[in-house]
Short mmCIF file of C-alpha atoms and ligand atoms in Angstrom, two decimals:
data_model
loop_
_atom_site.label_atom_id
_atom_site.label_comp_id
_atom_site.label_asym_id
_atom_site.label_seq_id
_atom_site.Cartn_x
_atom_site.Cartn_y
_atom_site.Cartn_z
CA UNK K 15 38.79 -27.53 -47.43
CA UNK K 16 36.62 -28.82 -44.71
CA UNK K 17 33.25 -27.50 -43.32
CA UNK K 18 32.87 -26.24 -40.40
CA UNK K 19 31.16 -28.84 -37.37
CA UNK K 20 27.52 -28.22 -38.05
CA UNK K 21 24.45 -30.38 -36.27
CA UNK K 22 22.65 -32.45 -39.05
CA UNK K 23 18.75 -32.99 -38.60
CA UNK K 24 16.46 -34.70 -41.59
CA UNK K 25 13.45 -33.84 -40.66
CA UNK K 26 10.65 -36.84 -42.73
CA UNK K 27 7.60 -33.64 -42.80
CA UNK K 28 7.83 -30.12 -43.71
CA UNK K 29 6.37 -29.70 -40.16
CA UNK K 30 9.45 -30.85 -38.60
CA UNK K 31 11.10 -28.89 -40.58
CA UNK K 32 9.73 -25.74 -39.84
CA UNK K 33 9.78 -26.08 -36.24
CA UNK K 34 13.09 -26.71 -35.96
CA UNK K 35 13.97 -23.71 -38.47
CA UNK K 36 11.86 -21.89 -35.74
CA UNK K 37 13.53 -23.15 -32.72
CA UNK K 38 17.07 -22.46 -34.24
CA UNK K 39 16.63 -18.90 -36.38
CA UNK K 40 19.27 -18.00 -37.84
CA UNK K 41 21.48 -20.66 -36.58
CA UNK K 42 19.59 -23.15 -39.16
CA UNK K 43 20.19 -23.56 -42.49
CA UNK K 44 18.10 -25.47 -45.05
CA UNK K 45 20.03 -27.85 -47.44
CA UNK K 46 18.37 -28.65 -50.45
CA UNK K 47 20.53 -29.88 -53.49
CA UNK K 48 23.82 -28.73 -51.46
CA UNK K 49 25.47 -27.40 -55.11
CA UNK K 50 26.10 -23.89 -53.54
CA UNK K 51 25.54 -24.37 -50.11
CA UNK K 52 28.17 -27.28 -49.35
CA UNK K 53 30.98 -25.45 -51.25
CA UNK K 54 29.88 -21.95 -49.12
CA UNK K 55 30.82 -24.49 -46.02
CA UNK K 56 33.73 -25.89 -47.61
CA UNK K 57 35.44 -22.80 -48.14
CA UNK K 58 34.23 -21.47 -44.84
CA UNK K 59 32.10 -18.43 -46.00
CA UNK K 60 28.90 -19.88 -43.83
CA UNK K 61 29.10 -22.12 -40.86
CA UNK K 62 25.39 -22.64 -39.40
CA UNK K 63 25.24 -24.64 -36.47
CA UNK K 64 22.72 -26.89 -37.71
CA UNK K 65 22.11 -28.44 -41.48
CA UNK K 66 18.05 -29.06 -41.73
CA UNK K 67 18.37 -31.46 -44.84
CA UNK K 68 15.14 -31.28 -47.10
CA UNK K 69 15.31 -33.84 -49.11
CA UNK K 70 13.37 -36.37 -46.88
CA UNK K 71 10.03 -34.48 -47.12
CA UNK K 72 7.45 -36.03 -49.51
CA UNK K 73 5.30 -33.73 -51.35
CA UNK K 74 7.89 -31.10 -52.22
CA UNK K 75 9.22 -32.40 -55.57
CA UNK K 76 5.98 -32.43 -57.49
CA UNK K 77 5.25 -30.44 -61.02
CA UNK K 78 1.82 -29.48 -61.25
CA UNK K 79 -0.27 -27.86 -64.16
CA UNK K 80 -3.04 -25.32 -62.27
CA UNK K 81 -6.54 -24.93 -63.29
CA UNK K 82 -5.64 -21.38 -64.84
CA UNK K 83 -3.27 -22.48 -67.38
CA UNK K 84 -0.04 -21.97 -65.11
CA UNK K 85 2.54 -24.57 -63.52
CA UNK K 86 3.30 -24.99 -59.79
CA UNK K 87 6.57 -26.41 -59.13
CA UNK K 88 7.74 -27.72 -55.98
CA UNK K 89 11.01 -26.19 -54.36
CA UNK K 90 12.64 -29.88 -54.47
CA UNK K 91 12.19 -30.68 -57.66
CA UNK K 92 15.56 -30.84 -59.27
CA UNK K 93 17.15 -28.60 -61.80
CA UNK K 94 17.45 -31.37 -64.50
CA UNK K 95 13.10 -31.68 -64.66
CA UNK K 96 12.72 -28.20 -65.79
CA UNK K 97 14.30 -29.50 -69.25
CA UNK K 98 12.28 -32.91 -69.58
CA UNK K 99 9.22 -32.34 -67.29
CA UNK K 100 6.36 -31.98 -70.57
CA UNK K 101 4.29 -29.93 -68.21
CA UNK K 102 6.62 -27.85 -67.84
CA UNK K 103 7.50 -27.81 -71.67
CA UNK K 104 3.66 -26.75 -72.24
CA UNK K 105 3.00 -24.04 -69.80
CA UNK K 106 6.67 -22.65 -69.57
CA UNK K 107 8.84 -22.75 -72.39
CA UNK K 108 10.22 -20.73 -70.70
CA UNK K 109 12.04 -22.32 -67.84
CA UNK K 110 12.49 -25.36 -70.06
CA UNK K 111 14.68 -23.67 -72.68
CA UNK K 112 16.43 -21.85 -69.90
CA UNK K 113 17.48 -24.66 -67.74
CA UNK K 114 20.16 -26.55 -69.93
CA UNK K 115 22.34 -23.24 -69.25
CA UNK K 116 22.49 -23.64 -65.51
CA UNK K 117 25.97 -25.09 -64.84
CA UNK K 118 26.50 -28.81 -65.63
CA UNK K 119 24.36 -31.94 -65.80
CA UNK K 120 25.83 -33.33 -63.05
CA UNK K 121 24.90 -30.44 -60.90
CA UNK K 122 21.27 -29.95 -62.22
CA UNK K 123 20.39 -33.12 -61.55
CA UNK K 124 20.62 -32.46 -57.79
CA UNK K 125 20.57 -28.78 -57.49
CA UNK K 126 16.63 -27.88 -56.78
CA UNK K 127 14.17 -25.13 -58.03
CA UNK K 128 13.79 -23.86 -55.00
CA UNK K 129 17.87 -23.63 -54.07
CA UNK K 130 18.42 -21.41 -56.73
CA UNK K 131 15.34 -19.08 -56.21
CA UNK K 132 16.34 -19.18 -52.56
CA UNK K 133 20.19 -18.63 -52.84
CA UNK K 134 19.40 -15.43 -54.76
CA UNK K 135 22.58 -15.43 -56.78
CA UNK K 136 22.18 -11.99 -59.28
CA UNK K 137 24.31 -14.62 -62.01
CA UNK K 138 21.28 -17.62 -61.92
CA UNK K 139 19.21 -18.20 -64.37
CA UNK K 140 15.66 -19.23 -62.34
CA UNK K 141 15.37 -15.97 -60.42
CA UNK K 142 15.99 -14.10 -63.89
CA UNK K 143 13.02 -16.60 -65.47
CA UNK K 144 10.62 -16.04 -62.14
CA UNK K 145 10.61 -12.66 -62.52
CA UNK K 146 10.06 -12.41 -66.55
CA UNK K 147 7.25 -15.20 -65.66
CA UNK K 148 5.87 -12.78 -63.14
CA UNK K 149 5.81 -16.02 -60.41
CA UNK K 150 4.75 -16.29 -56.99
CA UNK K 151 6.66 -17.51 -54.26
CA UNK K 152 4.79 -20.14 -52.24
CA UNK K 153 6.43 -19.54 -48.23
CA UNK K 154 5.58 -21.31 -45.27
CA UNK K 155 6.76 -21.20 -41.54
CA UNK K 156 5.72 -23.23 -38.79
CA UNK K 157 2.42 -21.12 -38.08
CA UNK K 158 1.40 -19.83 -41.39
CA UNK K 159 2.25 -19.29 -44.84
CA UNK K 160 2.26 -16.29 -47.58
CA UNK K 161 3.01 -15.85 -50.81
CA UNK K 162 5.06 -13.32 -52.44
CA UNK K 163 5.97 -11.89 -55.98
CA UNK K 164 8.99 -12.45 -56.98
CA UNK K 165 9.45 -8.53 -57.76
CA UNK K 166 9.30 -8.47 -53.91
CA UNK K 167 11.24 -11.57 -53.36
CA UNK K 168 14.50 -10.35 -54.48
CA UNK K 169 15.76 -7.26 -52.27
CA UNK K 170 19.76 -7.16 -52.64
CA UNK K 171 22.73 -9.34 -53.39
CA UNK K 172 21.95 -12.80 -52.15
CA UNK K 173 19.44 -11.83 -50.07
CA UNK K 174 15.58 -12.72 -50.23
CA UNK K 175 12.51 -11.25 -48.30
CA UNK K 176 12.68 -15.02 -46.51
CA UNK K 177 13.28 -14.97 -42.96
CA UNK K 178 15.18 -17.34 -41.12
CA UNK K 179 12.53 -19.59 -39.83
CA UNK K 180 11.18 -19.43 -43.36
CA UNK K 181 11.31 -21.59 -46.05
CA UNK K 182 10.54 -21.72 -49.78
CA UNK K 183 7.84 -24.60 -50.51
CA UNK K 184 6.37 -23.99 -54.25
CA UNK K 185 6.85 -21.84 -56.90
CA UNK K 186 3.70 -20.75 -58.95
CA UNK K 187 4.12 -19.22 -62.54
CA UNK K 188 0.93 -17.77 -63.88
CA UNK K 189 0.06 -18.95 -67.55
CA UNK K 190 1.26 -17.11 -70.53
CA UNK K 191 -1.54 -14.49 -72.58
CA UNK K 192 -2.19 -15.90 -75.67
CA UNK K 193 0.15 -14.63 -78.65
CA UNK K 194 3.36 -14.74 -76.07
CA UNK K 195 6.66 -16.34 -77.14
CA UNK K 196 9.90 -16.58 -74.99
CA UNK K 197 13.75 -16.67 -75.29
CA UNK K 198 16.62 -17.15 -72.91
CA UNK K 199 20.08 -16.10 -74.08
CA UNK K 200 23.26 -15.85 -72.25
CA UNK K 201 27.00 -15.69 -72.69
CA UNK K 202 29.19 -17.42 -70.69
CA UNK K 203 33.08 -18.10 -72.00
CA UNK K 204 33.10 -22.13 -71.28
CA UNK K 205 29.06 -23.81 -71.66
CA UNK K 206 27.78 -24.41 -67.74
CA UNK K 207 30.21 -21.52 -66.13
CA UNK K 208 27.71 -18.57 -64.68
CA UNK K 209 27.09 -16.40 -67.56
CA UNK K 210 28.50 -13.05 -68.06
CA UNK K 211 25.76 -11.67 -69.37
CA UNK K 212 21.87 -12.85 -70.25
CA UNK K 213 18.47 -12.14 -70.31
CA UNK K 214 15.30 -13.80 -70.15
CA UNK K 215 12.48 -12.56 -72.16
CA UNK K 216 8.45 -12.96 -72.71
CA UNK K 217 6.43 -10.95 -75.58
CA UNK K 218 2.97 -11.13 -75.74
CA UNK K 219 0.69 -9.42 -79.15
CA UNK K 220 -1.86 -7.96 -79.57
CA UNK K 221 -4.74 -9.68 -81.89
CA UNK K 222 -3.60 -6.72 -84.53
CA UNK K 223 0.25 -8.40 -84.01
CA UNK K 224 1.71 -4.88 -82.27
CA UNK K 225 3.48 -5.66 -78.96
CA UNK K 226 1.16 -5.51 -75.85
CA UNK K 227 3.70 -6.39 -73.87
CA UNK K 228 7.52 -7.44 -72.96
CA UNK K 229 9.15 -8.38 -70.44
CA UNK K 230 13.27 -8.25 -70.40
CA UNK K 231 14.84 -9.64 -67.32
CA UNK K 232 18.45 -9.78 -67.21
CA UNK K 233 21.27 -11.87 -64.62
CA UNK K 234 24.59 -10.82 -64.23
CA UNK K 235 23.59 -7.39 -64.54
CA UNK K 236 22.93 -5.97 -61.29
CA UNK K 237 22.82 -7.37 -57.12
CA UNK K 238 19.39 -8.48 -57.97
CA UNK K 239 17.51 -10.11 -61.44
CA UNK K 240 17.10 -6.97 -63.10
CA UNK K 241 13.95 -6.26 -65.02
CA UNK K 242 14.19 -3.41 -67.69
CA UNK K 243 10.79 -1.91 -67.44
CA UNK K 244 11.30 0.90 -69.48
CA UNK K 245 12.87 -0.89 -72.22
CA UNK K 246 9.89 -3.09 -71.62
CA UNK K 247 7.51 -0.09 -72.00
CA UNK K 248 8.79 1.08 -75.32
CA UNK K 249 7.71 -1.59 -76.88
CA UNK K 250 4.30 -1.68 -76.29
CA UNK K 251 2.12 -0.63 -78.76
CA UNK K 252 4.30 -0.77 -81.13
CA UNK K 253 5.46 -3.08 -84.22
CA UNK K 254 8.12 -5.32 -83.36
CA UNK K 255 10.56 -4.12 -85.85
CA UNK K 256 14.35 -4.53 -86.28
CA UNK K 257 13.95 -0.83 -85.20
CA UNK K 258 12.06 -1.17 -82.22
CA UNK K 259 14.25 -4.04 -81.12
CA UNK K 260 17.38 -2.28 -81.13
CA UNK K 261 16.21 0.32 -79.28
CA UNK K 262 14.86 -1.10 -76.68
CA UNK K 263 17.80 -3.33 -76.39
CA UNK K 264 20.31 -0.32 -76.02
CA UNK K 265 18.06 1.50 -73.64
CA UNK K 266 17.83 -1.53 -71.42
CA UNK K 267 21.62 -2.34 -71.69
CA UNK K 268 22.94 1.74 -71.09
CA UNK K 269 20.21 3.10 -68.67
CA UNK K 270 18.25 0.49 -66.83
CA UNK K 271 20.76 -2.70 -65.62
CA UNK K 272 23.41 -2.05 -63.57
CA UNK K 273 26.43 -4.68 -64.39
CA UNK K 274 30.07 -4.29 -62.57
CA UNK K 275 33.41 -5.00 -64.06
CA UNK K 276 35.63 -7.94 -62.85
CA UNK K 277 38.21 -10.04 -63.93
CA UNK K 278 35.81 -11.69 -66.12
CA UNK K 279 34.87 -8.90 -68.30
CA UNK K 280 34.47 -4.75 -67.96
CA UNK K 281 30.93 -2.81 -67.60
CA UNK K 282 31.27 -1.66 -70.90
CA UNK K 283 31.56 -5.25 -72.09
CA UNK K 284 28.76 -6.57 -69.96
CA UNK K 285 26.39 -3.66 -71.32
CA UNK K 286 27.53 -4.48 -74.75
CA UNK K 287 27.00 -8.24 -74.44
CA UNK K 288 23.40 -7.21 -72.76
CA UNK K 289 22.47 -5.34 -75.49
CA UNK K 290 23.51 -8.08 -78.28
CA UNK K 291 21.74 -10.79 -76.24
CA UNK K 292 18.24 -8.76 -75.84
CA UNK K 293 17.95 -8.28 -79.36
CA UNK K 294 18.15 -11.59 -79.78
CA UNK K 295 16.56 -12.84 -77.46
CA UNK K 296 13.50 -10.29 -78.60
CA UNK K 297 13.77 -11.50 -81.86
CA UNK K 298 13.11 -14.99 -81.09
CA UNK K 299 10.58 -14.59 -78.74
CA UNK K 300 8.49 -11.86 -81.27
CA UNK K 301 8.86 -14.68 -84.00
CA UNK K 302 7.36 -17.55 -82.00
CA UNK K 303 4.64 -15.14 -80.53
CA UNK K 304 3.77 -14.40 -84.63
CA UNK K 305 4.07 -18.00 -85.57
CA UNK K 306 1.42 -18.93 -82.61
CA UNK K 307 3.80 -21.50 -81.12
CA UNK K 308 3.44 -20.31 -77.77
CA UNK K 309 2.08 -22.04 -74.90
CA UNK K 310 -0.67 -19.32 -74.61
CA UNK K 311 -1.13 -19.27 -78.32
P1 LIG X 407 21.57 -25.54 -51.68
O1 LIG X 407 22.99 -25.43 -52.09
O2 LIG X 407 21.19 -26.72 -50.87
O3 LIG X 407 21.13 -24.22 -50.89
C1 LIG X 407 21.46 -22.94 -51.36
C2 LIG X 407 20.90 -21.89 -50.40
O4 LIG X 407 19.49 -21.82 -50.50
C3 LIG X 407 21.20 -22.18 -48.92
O5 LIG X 407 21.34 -20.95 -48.25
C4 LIG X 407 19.93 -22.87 -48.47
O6 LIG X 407 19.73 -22.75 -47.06
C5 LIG X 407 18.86 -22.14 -49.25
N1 LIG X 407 17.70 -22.94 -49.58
C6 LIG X 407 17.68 -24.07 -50.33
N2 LIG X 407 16.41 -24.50 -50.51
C7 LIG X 407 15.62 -23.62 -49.85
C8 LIG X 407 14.21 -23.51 -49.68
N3 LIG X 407 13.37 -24.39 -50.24
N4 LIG X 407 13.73 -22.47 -48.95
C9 LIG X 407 14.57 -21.56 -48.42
N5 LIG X 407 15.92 -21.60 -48.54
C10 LIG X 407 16.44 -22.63 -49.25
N6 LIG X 407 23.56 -21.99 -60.70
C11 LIG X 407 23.07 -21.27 -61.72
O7 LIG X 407 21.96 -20.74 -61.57
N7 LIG X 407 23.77 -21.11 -62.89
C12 LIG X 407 24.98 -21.66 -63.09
O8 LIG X 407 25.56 -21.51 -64.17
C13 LIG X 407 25.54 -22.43 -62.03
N8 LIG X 407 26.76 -22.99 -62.15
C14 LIG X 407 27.26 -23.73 -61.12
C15 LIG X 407 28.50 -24.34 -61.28
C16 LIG X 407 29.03 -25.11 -60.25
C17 LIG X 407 30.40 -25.74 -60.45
C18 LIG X 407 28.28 -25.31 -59.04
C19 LIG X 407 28.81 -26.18 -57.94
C20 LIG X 407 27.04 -24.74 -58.89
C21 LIG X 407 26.51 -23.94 -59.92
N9 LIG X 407 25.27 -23.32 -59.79
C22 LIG X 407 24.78 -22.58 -60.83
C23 LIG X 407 24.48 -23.42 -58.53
C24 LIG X 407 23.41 -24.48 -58.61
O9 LIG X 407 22.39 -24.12 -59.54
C25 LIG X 407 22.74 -24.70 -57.24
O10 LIG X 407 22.07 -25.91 -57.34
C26 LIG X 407 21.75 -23.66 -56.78
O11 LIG X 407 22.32 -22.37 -56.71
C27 LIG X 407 21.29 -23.95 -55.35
O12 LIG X 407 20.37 -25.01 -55.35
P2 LIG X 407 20.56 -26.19 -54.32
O13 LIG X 407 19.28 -26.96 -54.35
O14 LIG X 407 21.81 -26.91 -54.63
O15 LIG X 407 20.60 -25.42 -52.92
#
């Protein structure tokens, strides 16, 4: 298939850009690392009169370790960094163990940060890790800028709180308490196909070693990333036990996501696969918060 005609404009500032997302609205469509949006034109499911490529714009690919402890990382910078980048390897495990699962090489490499947190797609992994990282979405338009949680960011299926004349600039992760350790799991049938199941997670002790807190974030388990708070919220307090893992992993896999059936797998398999994964995934991250290799520790 062929796109549609569209106008193509490479703006060289983030000024430019912005005016003309402005000027055009929803007519406008930024194009970052194309891997979703080219094949969404190819196969004629969006047709936006006018292409506003990115990729021009200095100062948007940059990885940056903030005076707090946490990472800013700008919305060009390309899949593939997340998984050799060392500052990103110190404040966010994190992301780093997490992006070798999104799709191929081929596509990381041009496929950006920002793309994926933008294109909102309930299956990525990056929205799944902003939200477990509790980030903050650095937005700008042509006369102003805001930022906004990523708990806010994400309203429904493939759709963002970013309006058209909008566009994604930075994301900011906060750092990680001390005592936290992280996993990513998924399952997907062939490595670099969206998963059909998987869960990002963050645990952070207490100086007595109980949980003070966990975070479970799940993708392909809902329209949006879906964090399990409650699952979350048994934990705390308590001793991270074999015990205590299961059952928050079964509470956050049968009450709190919200996975369909398709011709990939049923409900019932998707819950069951959650369930598997979060343990898991809790597991790992509990044993590197004990063993203090955490980037807080
Ligand atoms: P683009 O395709 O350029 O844009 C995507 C959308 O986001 C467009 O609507 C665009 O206007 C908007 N956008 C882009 N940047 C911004 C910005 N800064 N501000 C506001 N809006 C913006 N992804 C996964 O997460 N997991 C997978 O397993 C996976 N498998 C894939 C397999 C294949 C075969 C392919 C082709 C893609 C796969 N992807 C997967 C998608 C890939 O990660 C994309 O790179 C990503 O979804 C979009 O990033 P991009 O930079 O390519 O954005």
């Amino acid at each position: 298939m062929k796109p549609p005609p569209f106008e193509y404009v490479a703006p060289r500032t983030l000024e430019e850009a912005l005016d003309v997302l402005a000027e055009r609205g929803f007519d406008a469509k930024i194009l970052a690392g194309g891997q979703s949006l080219v094949p969404l034109l190819n196969f004629r499911l969006a047709s936006p009169a006018v292409l506003v490529d990115v990729n021009r714009i200095p100062g948007l690919d940059g990885v940056r370790e903030t005076e707090d402890g946490g990472l800013a990382i700008g919305a060009l910078v390309r899949q593939r960094r997340l998984e050799r980048d060392l500052a990103v390897a110190r404040r966010s495990p994190l992301a780093a163990e997490t992006a070798p699962f999104i799709a191929h090489p081929q596509i990381r490499n041009r496929g950006t940060v920002g793309g994926s947190l933008a294109h909102a797609d309930p299956a990525a992994e990056l929205p799944a890790v902003a939200l477990a990282a509790g980030a903050t979405m650095l937005v700008r338009k042509r006369d102003g800028e805001r930022r906004v949680g990523a708990k806010d960011f994400y309203l429904s299926l493939m759709t963002t709180d970013l309006a058209p004349e909008e566009m994604l600039v930075e994301v900011e992760l906060p750092p990680m308490p001390p005592r936290t350790g992280w996993a990513f799991r998924e399952f997907a049938r062939r490595h670099g196909d969206y998963a059909l199941a998987g869960v990002a997670v963050l645990v952070s002790l207490d100086e007595g070693g109980a949980c003070r807190e966990a975070r479970l974030v799940f993708l392909s388990a809902g329209d949006v990333p879906m964090e399990a708070s409650e699952a979350g919220a048994l934990l705390a307090g308590q001793e991270i036990t074999e015990s205590s893992i299961a059952a928050a992993a079964a509470h956050a896999a049968e009450k709190e996501i919200e996975p369909t059936g398709d011709i990939h797998a049923s409900e019932d398999y998707k819950r069951h696969l959650a369930a598997v994964l979060a343990r898991r995934a809790l597991r790992a991250a509990a044993e590197r918060a004990r063993a203090g290799d955490g980037a807080g520790a």
